[in-house]
Tab-separated table of C-alpha atoms in Angstrom:
chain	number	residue	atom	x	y	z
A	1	UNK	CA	-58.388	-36.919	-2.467
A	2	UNK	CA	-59.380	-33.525	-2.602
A	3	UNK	CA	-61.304	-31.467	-5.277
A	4	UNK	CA	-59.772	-28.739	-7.284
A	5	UNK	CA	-61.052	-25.317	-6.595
A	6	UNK	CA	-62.064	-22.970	-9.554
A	7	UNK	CA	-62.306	-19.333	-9.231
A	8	UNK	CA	-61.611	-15.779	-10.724
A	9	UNK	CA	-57.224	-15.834	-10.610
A	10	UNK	CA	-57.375	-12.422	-9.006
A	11	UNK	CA	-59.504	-13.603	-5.834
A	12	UNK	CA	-57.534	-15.075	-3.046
A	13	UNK	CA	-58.757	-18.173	-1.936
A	14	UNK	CA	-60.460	-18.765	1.504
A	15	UNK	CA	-59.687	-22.484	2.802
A	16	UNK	CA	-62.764	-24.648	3.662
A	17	UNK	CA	-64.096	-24.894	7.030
A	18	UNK	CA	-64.068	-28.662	7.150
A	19	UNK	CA	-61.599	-30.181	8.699
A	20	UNK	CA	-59.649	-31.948	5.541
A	21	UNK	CA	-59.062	-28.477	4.427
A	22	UNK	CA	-56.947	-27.864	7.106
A	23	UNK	CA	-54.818	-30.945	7.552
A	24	UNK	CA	-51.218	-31.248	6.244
A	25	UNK	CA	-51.208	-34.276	3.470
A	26	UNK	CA	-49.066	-37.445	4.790
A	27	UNK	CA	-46.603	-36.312	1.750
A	28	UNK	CA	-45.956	-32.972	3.499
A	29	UNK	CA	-45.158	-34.177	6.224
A	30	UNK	CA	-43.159	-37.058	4.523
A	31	UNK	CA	-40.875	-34.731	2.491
A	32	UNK	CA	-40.742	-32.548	5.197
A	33	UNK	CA	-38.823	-35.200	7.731
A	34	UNK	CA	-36.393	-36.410	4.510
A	35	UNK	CA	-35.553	-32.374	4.156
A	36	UNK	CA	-34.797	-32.232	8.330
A	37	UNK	CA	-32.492	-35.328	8.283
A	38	UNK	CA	-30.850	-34.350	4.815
A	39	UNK	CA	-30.382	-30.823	6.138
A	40	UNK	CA	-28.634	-32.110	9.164
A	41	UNK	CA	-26.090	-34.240	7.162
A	42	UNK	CA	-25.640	-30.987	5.045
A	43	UNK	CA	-25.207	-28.550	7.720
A	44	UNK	CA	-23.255	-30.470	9.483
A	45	UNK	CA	-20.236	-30.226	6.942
A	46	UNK	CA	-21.654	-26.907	6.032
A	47	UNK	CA	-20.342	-25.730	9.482
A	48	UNK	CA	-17.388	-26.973	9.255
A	49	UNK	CA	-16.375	-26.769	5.679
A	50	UNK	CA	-14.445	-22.987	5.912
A	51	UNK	CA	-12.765	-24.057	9.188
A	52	UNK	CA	-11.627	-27.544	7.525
A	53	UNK	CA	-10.228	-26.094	4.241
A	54	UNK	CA	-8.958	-22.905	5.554
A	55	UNK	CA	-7.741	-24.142	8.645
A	56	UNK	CA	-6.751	-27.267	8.324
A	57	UNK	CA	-5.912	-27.534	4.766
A	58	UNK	CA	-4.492	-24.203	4.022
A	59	UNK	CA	-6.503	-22.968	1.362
A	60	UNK	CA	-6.805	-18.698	1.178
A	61	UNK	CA	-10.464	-17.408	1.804
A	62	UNK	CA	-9.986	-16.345	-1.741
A	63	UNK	CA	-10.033	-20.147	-3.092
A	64	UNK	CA	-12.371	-20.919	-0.504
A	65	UNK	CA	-14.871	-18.060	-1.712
A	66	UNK	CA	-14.502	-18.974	-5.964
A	67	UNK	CA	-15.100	-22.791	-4.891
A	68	UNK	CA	-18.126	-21.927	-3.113
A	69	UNK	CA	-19.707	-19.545	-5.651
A	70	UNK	CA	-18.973	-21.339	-8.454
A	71	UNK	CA	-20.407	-24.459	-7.035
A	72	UNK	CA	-23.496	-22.349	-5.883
A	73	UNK	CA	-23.493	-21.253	-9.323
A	74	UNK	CA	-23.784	-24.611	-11.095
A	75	UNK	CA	-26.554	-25.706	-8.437
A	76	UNK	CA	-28.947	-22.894	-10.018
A	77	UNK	CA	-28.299	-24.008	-13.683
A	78	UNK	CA	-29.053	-27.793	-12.409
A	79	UNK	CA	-32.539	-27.002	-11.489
A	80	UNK	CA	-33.545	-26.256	-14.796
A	81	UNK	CA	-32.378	-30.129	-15.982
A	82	UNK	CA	-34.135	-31.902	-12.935
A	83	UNK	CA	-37.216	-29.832	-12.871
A	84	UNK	CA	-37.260	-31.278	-16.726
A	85	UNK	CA	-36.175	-34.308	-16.194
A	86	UNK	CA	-39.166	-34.997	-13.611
A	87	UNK	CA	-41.783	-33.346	-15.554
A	88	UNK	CA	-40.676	-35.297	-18.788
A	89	UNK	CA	-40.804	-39.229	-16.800
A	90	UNK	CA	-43.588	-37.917	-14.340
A	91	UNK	CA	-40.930	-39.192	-11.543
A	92	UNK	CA	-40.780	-36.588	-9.398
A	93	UNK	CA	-40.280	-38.917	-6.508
A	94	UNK	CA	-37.296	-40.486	-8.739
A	95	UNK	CA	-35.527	-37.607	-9.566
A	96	UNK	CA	-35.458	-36.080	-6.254
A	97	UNK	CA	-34.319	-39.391	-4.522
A	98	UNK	CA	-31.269	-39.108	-7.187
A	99	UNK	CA	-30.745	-35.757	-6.095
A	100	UNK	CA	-30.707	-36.352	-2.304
A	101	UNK	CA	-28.359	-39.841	-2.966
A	102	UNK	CA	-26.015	-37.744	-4.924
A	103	UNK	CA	-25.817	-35.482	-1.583
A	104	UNK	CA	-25.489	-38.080	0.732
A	105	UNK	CA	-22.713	-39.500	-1.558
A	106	UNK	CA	-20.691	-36.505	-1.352
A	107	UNK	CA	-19.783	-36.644	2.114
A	108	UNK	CA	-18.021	-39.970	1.767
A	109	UNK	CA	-16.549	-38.132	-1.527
A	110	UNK	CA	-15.255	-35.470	1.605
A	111	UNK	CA	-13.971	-38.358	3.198
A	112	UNK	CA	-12.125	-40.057	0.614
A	113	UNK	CA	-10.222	-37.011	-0.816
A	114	UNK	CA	-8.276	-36.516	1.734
A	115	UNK	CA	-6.401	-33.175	1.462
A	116	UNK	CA	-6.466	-33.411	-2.344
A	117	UNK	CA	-8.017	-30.028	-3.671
A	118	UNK	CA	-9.150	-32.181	-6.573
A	119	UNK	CA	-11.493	-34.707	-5.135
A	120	UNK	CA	-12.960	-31.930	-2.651
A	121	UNK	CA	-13.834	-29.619	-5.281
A	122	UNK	CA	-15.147	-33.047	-6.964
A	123	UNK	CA	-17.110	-33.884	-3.634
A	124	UNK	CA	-18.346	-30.116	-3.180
A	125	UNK	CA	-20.156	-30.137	-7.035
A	126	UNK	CA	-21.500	-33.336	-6.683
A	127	UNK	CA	-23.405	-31.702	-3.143
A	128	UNK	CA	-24.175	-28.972	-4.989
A	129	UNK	CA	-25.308	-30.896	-8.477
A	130	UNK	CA	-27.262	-33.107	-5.972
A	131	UNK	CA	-29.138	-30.286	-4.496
A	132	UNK	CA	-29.877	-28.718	-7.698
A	133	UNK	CA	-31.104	-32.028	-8.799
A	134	UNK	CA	-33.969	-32.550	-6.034
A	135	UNK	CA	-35.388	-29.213	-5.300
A	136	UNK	CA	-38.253	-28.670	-7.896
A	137	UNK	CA	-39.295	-31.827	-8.258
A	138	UNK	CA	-39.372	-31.723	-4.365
A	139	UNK	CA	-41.201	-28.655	-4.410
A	140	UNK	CA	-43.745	-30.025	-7.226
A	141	UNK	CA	-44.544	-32.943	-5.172
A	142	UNK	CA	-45.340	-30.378	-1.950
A	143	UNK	CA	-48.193	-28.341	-4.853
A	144	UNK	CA	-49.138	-31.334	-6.337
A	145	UNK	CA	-50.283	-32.999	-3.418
A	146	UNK	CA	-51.598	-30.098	-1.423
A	147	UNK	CA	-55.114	-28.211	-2.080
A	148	UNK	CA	-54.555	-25.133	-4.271
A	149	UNK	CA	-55.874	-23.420	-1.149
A	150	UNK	CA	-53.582	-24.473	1.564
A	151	UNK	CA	-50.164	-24.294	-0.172
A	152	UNK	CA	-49.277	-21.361	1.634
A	153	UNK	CA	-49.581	-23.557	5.107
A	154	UNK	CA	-47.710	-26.862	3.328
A	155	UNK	CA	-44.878	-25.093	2.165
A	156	UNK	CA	-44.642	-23.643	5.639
A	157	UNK	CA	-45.364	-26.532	7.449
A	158	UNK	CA	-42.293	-28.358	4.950
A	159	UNK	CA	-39.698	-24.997	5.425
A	160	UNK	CA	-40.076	-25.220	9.253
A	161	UNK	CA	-39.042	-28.968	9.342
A	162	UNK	CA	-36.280	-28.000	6.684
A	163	UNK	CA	-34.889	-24.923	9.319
A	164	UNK	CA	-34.969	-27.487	12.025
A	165	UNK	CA	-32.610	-29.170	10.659
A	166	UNK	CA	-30.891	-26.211	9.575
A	167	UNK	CA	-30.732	-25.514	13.330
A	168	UNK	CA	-29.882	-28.928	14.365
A	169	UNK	CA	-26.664	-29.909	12.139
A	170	UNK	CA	-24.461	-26.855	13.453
A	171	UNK	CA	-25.165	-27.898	16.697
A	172	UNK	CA	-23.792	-31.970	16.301
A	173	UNK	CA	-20.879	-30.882	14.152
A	174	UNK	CA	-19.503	-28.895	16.642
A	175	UNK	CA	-20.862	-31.642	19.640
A	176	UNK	CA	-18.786	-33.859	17.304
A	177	UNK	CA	-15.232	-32.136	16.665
A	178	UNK	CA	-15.873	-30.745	20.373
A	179	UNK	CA	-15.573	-34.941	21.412
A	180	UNK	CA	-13.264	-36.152	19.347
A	181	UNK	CA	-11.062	-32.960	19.550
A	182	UNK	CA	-11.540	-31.915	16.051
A	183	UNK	CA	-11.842	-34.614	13.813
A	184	UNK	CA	-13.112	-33.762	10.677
A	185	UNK	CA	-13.265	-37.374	9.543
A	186	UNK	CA	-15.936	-38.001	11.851
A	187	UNK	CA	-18.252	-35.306	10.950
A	188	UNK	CA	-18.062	-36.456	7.786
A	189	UNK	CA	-19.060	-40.275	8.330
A	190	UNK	CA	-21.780	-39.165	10.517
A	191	UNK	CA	-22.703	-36.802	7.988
A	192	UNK	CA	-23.224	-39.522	5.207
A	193	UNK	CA	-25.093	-42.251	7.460
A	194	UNK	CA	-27.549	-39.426	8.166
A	195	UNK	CA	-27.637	-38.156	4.554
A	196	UNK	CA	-28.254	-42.094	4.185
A	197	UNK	CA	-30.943	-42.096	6.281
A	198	UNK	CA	-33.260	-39.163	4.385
A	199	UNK	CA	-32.659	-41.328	0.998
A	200	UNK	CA	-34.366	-44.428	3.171
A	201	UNK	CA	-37.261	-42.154	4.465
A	202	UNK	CA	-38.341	-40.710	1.150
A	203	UNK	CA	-37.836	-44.394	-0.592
A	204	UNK	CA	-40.328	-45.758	2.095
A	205	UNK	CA	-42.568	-43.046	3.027
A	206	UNK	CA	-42.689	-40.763	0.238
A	207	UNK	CA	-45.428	-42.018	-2.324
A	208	UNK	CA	-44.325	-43.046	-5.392
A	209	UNK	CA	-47.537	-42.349	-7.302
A	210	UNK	CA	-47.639	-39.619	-10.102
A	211	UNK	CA	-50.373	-37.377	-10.680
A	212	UNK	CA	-53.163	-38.040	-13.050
A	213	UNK	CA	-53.015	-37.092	-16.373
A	214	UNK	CA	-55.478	-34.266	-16.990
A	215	UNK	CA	-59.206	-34.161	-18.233
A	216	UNK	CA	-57.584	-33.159	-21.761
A	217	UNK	CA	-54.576	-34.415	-22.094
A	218	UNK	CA	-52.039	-32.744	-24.414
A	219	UNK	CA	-50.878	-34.589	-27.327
A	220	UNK	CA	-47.701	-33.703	-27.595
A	221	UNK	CA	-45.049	-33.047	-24.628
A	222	UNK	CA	-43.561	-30.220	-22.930
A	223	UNK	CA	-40.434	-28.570	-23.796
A	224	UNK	CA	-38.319	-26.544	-21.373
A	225	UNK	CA	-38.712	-23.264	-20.418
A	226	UNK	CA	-42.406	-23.670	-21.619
A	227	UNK	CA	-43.765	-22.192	-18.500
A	228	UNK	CA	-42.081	-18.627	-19.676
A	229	UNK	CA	-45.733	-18.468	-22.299
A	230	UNK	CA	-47.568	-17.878	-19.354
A	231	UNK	CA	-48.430	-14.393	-18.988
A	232	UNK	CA	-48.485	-14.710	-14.887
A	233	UNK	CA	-45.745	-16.892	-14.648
A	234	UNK	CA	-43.564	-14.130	-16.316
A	235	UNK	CA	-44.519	-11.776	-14.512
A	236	UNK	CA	-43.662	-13.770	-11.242
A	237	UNK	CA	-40.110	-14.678	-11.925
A	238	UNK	CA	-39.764	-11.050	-13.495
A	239	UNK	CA	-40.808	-9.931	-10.348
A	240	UNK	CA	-38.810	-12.667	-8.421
A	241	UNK	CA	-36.114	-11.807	-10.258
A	242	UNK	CA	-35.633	-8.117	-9.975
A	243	UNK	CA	-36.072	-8.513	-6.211
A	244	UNK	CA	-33.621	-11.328	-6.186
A	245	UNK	CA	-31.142	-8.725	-7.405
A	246	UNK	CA	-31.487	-6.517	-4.566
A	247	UNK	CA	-30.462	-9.362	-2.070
A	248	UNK	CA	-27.108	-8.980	-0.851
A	249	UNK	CA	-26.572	-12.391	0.707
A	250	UNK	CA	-27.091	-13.761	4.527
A	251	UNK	CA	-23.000	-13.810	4.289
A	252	UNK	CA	-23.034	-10.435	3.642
A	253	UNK	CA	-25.525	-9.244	6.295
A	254	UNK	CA	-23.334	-11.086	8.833
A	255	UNK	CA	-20.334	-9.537	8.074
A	256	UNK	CA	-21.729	-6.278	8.506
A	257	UNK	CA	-23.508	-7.699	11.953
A	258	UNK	CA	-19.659	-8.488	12.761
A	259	UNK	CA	-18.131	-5.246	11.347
A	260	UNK	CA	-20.554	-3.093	13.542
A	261	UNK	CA	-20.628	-5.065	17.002
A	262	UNK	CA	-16.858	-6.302	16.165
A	263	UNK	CA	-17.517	-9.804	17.447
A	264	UNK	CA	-15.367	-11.950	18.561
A	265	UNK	CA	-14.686	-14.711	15.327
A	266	UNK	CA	-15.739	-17.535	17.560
A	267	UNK	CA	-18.846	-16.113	17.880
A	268	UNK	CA	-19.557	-15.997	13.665
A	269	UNK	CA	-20.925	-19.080	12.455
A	270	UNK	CA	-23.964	-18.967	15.590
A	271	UNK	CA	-25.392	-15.929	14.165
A	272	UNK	CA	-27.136	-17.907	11.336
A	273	UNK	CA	-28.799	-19.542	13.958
A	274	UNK	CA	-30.558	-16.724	15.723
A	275	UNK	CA	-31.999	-16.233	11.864
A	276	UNK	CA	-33.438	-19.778	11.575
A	277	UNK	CA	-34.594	-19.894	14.497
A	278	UNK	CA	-36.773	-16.865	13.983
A	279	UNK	CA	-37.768	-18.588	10.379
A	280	UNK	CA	-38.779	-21.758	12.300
A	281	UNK	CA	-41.349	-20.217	14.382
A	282	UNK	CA	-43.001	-18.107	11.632
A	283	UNK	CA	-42.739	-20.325	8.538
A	284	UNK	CA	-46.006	-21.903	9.370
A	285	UNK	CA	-48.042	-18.748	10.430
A	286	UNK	CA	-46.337	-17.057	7.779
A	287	UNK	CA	-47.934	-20.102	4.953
A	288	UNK	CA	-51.536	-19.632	6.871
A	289	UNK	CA	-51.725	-16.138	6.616
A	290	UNK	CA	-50.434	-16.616	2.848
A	291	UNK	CA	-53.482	-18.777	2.411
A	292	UNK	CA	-55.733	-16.463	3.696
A	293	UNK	CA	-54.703	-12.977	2.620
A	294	UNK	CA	-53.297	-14.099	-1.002
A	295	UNK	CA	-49.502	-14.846	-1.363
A	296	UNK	CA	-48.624	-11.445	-3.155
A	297	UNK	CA	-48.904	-8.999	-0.370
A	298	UNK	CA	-46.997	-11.464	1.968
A	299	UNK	CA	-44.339	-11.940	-0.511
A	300	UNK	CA	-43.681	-8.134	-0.889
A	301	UNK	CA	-44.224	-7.540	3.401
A	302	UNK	CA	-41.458	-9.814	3.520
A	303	UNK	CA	-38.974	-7.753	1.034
A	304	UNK	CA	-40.102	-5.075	3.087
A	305	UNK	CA	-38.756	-6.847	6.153
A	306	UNK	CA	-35.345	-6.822	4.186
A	307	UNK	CA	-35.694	-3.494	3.903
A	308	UNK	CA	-35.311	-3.311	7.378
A	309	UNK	CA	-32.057	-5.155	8.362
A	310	UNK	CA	-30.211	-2.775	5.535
A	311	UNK	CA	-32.093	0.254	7.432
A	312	UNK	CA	-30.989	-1.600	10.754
A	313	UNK	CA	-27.382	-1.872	9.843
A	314	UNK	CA	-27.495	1.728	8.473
A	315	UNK	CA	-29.001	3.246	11.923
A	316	UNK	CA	-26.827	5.157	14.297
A	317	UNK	CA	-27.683	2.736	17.049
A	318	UNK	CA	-25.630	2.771	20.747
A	319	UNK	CA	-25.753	1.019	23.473
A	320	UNK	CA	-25.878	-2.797	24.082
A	321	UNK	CA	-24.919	-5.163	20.638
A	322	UNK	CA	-28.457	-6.670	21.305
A	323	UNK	CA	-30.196	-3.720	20.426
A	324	UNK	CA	-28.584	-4.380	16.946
A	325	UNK	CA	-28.082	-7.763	16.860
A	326	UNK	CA	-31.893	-8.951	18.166
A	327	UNK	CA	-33.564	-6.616	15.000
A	328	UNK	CA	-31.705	-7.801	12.181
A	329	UNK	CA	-31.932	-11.234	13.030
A	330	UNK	CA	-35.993	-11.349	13.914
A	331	UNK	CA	-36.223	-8.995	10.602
A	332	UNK	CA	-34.091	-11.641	8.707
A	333	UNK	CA	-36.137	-14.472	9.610
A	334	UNK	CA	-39.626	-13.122	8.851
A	335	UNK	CA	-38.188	-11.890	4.846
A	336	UNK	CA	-37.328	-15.711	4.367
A	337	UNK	CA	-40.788	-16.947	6.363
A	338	UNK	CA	-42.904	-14.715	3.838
A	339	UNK	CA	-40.943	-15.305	0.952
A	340	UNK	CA	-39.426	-18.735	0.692
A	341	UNK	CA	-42.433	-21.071	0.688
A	342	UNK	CA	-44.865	-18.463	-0.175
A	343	UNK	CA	-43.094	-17.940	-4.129
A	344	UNK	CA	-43.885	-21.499	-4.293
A	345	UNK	CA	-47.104	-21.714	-3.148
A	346	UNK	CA	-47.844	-18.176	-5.070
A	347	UNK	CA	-46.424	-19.530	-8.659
A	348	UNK	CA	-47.504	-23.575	-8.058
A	349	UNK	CA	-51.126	-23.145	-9.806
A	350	UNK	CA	-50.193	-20.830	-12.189
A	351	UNK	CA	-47.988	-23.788	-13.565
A	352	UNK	CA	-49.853	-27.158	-15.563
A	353	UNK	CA	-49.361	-30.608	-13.522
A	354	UNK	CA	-47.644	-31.808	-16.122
A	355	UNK	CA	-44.709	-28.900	-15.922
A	356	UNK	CA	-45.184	-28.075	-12.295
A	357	UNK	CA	-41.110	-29.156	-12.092
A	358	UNK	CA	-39.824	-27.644	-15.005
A	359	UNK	CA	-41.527	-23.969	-14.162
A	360	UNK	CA	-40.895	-24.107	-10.445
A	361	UNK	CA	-36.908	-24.532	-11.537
A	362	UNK	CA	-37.166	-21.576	-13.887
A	363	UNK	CA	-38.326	-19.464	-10.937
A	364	UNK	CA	-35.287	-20.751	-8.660
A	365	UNK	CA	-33.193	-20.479	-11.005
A	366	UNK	CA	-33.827	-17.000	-11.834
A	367	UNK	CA	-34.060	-16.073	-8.157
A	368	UNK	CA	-30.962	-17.695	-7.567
A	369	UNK	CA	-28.596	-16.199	-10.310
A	370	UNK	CA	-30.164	-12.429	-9.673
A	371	UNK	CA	-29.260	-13.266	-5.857
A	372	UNK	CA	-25.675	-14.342	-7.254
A	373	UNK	CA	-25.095	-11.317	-9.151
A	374	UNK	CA	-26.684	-9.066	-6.081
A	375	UNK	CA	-24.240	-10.488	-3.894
A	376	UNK	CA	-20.984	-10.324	-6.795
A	377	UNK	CA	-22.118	-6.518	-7.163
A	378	UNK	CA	-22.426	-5.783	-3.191
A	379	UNK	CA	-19.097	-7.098	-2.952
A	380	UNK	CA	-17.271	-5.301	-5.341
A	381	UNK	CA	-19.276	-2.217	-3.694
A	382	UNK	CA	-18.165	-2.743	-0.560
A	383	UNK	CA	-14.456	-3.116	-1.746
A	384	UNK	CA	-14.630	-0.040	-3.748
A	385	UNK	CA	-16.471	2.501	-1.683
A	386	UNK	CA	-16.899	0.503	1.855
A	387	UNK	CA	-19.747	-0.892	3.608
A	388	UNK	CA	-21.598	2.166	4.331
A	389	UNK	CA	-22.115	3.171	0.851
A	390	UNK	CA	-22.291	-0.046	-0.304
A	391	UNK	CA	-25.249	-0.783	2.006
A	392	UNK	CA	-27.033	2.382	1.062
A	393	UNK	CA	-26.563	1.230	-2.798
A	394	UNK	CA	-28.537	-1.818	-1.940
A	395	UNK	CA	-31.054	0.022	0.261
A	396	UNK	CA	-32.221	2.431	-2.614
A	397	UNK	CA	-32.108	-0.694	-5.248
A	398	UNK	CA	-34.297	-2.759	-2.697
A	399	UNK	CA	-36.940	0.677	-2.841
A	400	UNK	CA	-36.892	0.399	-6.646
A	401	UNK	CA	-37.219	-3.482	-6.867
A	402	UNK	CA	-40.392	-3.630	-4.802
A	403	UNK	CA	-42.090	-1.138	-6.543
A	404	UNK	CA	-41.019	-2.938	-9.780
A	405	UNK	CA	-42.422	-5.925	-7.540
A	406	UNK	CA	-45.628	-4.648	-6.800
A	407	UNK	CA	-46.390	-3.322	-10.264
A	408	UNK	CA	-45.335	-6.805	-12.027
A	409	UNK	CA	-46.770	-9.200	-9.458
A	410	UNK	CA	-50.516	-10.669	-10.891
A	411	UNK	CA	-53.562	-9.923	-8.110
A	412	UNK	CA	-53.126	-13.305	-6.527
A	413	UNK	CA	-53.446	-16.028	-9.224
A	414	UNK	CA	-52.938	-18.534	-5.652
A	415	UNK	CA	-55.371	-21.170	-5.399
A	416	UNK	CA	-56.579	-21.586	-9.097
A	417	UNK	CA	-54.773	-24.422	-11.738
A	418	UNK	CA	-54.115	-23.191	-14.647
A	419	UNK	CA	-56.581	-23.121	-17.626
A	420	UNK	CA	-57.509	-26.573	-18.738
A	421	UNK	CA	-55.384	-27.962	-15.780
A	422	UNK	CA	-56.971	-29.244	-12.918
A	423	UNK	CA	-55.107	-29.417	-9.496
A	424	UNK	CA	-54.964	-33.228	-9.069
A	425	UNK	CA	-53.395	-34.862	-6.320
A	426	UNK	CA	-51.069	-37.360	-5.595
A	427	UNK	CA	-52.797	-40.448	-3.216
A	428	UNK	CA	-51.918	-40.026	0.130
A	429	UNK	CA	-50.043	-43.151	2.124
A	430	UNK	CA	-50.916	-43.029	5.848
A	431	UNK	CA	-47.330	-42.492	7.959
A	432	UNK	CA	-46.554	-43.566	11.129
């Protein structure tokens, strides 16, 4: 088990010598395998999902697109009741499993309905309630069982197994439809045994253990949105929030990608690829330098990067499509390698053990619903001035959110538990 660290909140910590400080705990690694098989099974139908209802069932891009957001919608609000719900039973472990079932359940719901508009919009919110369900307490296991220190290189470690199977599931759905000449059915079945299959690794290799109460335990128990008394936790999800709002959207960025090169439509759903793939190699060095440097100044670096694909997409560039295509992808991959994993580790020891769920799924959640209002008012930019202005618009509110960003963040509260709250650890079981 490893000790907590104490320090001044504004001092970034430096992460021991010894070699325990450096290795990845077993439930890392552990919930970092359940998140590559389960995002296989969900990327798989992910791929396929526009070309299956548009395509082959007939629905307008219009249906397509209010299914989609509102579903993406209802995910953000869901956070908030499993982030609770794990804090309040201390079954993290429990209420993600629940989440991830619900997930793999929905693919045999994809199955089942048929063409009926009904049970797919019934399948499609239980994926989407499902991964609501399972994220913070997911990401509360990853703090709780990590040294304050290192969470920068766990969460890294954890989102680079995740965007391998981001990477992998595009890749099988289309090996599938391409060998049984475009049966849909069979993505789907293959997409629920796998889903299946992450349920059974985090049942037998995730510990089941919660962490120990703390030195004083509170008498009486924590209420939602609790984590907003915090002083530095505000001023995290403010920050989180109002840079969340000046995120147009991966869909967006593509579009534009498409719009400037004019590629061919074939050629569409690979460019998320070239994106994760960039994320998968930097995830980890992106978490170490986190750890070492403080998680604020990588968090706002990575905005920065973001900065760049708008200025990219802006720039009078000629010449070969790679010279445009190669920079917005590399640039999109290091925003989310500095920012996904590092808000985590940044805002995880701000937050009590005992509400590490509940505040880590107010901070998603108000990421998630500023990014879902950026992209609603990008859109309705883009329709009424075009993408040019549009782009710019987003540009000069990206400027303004990072200096709002780098005035609200705190000076690096990373590494320190919160007053009172030691950073205790979940036992580790040895994995093959």
């Amino acid at each position: 088990m490893y000790l907590a660290t104490t320090g001044r909140r504004d001092t970034p910590v430096r992460p021991r010598s010894g070699g325990a400080g450096r290795r990845v705990p077993g439930t890392v690694l552990a919930l970092g395998t359940v998140s590559l098989v389960t995002d296989i099974s969900s990327e798989m139908v992910t791929a396929v999902l526009p070309l299956y209802l548009v395509l082959g069932l007939g629905l307008s891009p219009l249906q397509f697109g209010f299914l989609d957001g509102l579903f993406n919608g209802v995910a953000a609000v869901v956070r908030l009741l499993g982030g609770y719900a794990a804090d309040r039973g201390r079954g993290h472990k429990r209420v993600a499993g629940l989440g991830y079932a619900l997930s793999a359940l929905s693919r045999l719901g994809l199955l089942l309905a048929g063409g009926a508009t009904a049970g797919i919009a019934a399948a499609l919110a239980t994926d989407r309630v499902g991964k609501g369900i399972r994220t913070a307490p997911r990401d509360a296991l990853i703090t709780l069982s990590s040294p304050p220190e290192t969470l920068g290189r766990s969460f890294g470690v954890h989102r680079a197994m995740d965007t391998t199977g981001a990477l992998l599931g595009p890749l099988a759905a289309f090996a599938l439809l391409w060998a049984t000449a475009d049966a849909y059915d069979a993505v789907f079945v293959v997409s629920f045994c796998v889903g299946l299959l992450g349920v059974l690794l985090l049942v037998l290799y995730v510990p089941g253990q919660q962490p120990a109460p703390p030195v004083r335990p509170e008498p009486r128990r924590r209420k939602p949105f609790e984590a907003l008394r915090d002083p530095a936790f505000r001023r995290i999800l403010a920050a989180a929030s109002l840079l969340g709002a000046a995120t147009i959207g991966d869909a967006f960025v593509y579009l534009l990608l498409q719009d400037r090169l004019d590629l061919p439509v074939s050629w569409f759903p690979l460019l998320p690829l070239g994106a994760a793939a960039c994320y998968l190699l930097l995830a980890i060095p992106a978490g170490r330098i986190a750890d070492r440097v403080g998680r604020r100044l990588p968090f706002l670096y990575g905005h920065l990067a973001l900065l760049g694909v708008y200025a990219t997409l802006l720039a009078p560039l000629g010449g070969p499509a790679l010279l445009l295509l190669v920079p917005v992808l590399v640039l999109l991959g290091v925003f989310y390698a500095t920012t996904d994993g590092v808000l985590m580790a940044l805002a995880g020891p701000v937050l009590p053990t005992d509400g590490r769920a509940g505040g880590l799924a107010v901070l998603q959640t108000g990421q998630a619903l500023a990014r879902l209002l950026a992209a609603a008012g990008f859109g309705a930019a883009w329709t009424l001035w075009g993408p040019g202005p549009a782009l710019w618009a987003a540009l000069s509110a990206l400027l303004a959110a990072l200096a709002g960003g780098w005035a609200l963040l705190p000076r690096d509260p990373s590494g320190t538990p919160a007053p009172g709250q030691p950073q205790a650890q979940i036992p580790e079981r040895r994995t093959a």
